[in-house]
Short mmCIF file of C-alpha atoms in Angstrom, two decimals:
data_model
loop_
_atom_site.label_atom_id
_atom_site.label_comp_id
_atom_site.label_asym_id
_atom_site.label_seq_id
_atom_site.Cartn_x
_atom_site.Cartn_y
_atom_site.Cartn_z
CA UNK A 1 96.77 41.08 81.43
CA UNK A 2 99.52 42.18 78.76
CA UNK A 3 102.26 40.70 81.22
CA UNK A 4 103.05 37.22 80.21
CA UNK A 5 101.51 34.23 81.80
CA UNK A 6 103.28 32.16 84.49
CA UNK A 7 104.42 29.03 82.96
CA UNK A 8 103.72 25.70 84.84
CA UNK A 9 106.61 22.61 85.31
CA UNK A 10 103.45 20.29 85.21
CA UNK A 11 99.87 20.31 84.76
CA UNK A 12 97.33 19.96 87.59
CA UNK A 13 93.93 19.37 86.28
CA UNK A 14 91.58 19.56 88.72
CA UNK A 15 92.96 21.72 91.27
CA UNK A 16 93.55 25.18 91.93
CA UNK A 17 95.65 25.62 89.46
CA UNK A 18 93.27 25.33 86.89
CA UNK A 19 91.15 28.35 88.31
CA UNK A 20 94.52 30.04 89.03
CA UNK A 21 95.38 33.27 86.43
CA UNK A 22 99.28 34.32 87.10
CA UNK A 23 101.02 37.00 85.02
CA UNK A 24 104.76 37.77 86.14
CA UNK A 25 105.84 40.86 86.47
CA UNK A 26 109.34 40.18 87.69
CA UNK A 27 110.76 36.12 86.84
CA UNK A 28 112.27 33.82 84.76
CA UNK A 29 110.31 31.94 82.76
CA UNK A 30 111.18 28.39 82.47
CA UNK A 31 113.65 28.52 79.40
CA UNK A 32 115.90 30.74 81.28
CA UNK A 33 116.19 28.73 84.42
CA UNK A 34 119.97 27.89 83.85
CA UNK A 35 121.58 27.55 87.76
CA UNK A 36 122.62 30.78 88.09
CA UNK A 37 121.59 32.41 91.48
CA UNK A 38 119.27 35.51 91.74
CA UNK A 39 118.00 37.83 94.38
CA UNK A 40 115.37 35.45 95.54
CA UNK A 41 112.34 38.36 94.70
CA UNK A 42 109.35 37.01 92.29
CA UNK A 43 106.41 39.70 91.02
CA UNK A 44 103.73 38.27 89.65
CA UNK A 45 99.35 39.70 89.52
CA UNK A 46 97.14 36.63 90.31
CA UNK A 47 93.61 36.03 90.37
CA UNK A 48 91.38 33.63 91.16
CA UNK A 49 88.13 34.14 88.49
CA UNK A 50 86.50 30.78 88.75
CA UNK A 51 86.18 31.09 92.45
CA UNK A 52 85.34 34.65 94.04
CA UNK A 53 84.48 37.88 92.55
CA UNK A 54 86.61 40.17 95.08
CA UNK A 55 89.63 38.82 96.80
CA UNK A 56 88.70 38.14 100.71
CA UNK A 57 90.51 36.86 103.17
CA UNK A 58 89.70 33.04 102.50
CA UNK A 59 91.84 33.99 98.89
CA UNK A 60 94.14 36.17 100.39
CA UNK A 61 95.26 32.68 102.16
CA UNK A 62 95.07 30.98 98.87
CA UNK A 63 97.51 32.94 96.76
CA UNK A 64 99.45 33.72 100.16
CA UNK A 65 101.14 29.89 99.72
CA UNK A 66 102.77 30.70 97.13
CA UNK A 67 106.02 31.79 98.41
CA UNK A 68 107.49 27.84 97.47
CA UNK A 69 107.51 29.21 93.68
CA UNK A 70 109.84 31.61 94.14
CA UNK A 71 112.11 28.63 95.63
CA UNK A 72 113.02 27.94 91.63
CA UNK A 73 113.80 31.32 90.40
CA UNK A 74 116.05 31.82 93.49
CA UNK A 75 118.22 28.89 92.17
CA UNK A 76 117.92 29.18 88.93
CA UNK A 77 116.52 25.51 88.85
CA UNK A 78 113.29 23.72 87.85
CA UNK A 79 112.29 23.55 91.74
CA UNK A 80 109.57 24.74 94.85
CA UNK A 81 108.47 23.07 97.70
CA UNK A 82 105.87 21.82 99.60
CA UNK A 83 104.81 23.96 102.18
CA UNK A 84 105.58 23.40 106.31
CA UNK A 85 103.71 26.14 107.62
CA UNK A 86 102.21 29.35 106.72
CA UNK A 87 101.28 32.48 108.67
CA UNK A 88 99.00 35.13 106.63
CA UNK A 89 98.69 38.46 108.30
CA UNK A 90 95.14 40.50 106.59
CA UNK A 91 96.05 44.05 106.96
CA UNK A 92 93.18 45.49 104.83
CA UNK A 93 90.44 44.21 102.13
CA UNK A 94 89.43 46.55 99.35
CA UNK A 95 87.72 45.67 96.40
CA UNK A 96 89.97 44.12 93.81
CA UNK A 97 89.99 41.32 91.14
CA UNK A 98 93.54 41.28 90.45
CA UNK A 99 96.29 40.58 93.58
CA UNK A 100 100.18 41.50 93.29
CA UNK A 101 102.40 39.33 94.82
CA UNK A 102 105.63 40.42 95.86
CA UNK A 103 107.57 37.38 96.69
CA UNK A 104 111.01 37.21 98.58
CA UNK A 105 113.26 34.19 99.60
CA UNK A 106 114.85 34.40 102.63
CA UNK A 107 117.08 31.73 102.98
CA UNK A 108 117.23 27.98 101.39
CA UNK A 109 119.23 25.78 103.13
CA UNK A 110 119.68 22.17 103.96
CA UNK A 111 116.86 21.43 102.30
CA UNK A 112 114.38 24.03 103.52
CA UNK A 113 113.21 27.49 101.91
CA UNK A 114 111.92 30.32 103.65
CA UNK A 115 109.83 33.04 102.43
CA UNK A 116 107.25 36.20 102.78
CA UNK A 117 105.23 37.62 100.27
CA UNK A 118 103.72 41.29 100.42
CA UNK A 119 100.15 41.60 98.98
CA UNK A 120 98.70 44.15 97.04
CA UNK A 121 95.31 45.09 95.49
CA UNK A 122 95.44 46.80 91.67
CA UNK A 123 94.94 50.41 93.80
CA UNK A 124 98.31 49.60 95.51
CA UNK A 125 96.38 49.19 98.74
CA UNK A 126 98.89 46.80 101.14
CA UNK A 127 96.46 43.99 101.80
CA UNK A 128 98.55 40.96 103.53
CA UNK A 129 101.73 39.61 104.07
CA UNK A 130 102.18 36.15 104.77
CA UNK A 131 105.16 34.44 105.44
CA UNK A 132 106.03 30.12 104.71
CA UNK A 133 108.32 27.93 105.14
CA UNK A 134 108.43 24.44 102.85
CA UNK A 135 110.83 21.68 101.74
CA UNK A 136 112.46 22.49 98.79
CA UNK A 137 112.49 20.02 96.08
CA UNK A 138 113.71 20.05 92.56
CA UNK A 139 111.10 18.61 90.37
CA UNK A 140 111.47 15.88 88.20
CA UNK A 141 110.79 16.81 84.15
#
C-alpha cells in the first residue's frame, strides 16, 4: 500500500472501478506519458475489497482483463482498449487479498493490442495467466 496509486484517464462511478484498489509497481503515471515507446511490461498489486474477501477464480477473471491498460504505457500515449477476447488460465488459488499483475504487450498493430498478464498472490504463489486481445484506442481528454 506504500506504492503509489494507479491514476485513472476518467472516472467511472458506478462500476468496477470504483471497488477497484491498483498500486503500480512498474508504470508511468499519467504526467509522464510523452510518446516515447517502452517495453510494453506494466506491474501493478490490485485488489478488489468491496467485493470478495480472498481472490477466487470469479476475480482472478476480473483483474485478468486488464491487459488493455498496459496498451498506453506501451506507447507512451493516453490510450487502452476495449477488449476482443480473453482466455484466463487458474493455475492455483491460495489465500490472498492483494493480486500482482505482471502485464506484457505483445504486439499493437493496425489497430489491435495483444497481451498476457502473469498473476500472483502476496506469497509469490503463480495463480493465473490470462491472455487478451482488444482494440486499441487513444482516449479522448
Amino acid at each position: 500500500e506504500q506504492t503509489p496509486a494507479r491514476q485513472h484517464i476518467h472516472d467511472s462511478p458506478g462500476t468496477i472501478h470504483d471497488s477497484l484498489q491498483q498500486r503500480v509497481v512498474k508504470g508511468r503515471s499519467l504526467a509522464q506519458l510523452d510518446g516515447s515507446l517502452s517495453d510494453g511490461n506494466v506491474v501493478m498489486w490490485a485488489h478488489i475489497p468491496a467485493l470478495i474477501e480472498d481472490v477466487d477464480a470469479t476475480a482472478l477473471g476480473i483483474l485478468g482483463d486488464f491487459v488493455p491498460m498496459a496498451i498506453g504505457q506501451a506507447l507512451g500515449l493516453a490510450a487502452g482498449g476495449n477488449s476482443l477476447d480473453n482466455t484466463i488460465r487458474i493455475v492455483k488459488l491460495v489465500p490472498t487479498k492483494w493480486v500482482l499483475l505482471d502485464i506484457y504487450i505483445d504486439a499493437i498493430d493496425r489497430g489491435f493490442g495483444h497481451g498476457r498478464v502473469n498473476m500472483f498472490a502476496e506469497d509469490g504463489t503463480l495463480m493465473a495467466t490470462a491472455s487478451q486481445s482488444c482494440k486499441a484506442r487513444k482516449w479522448k481528454n
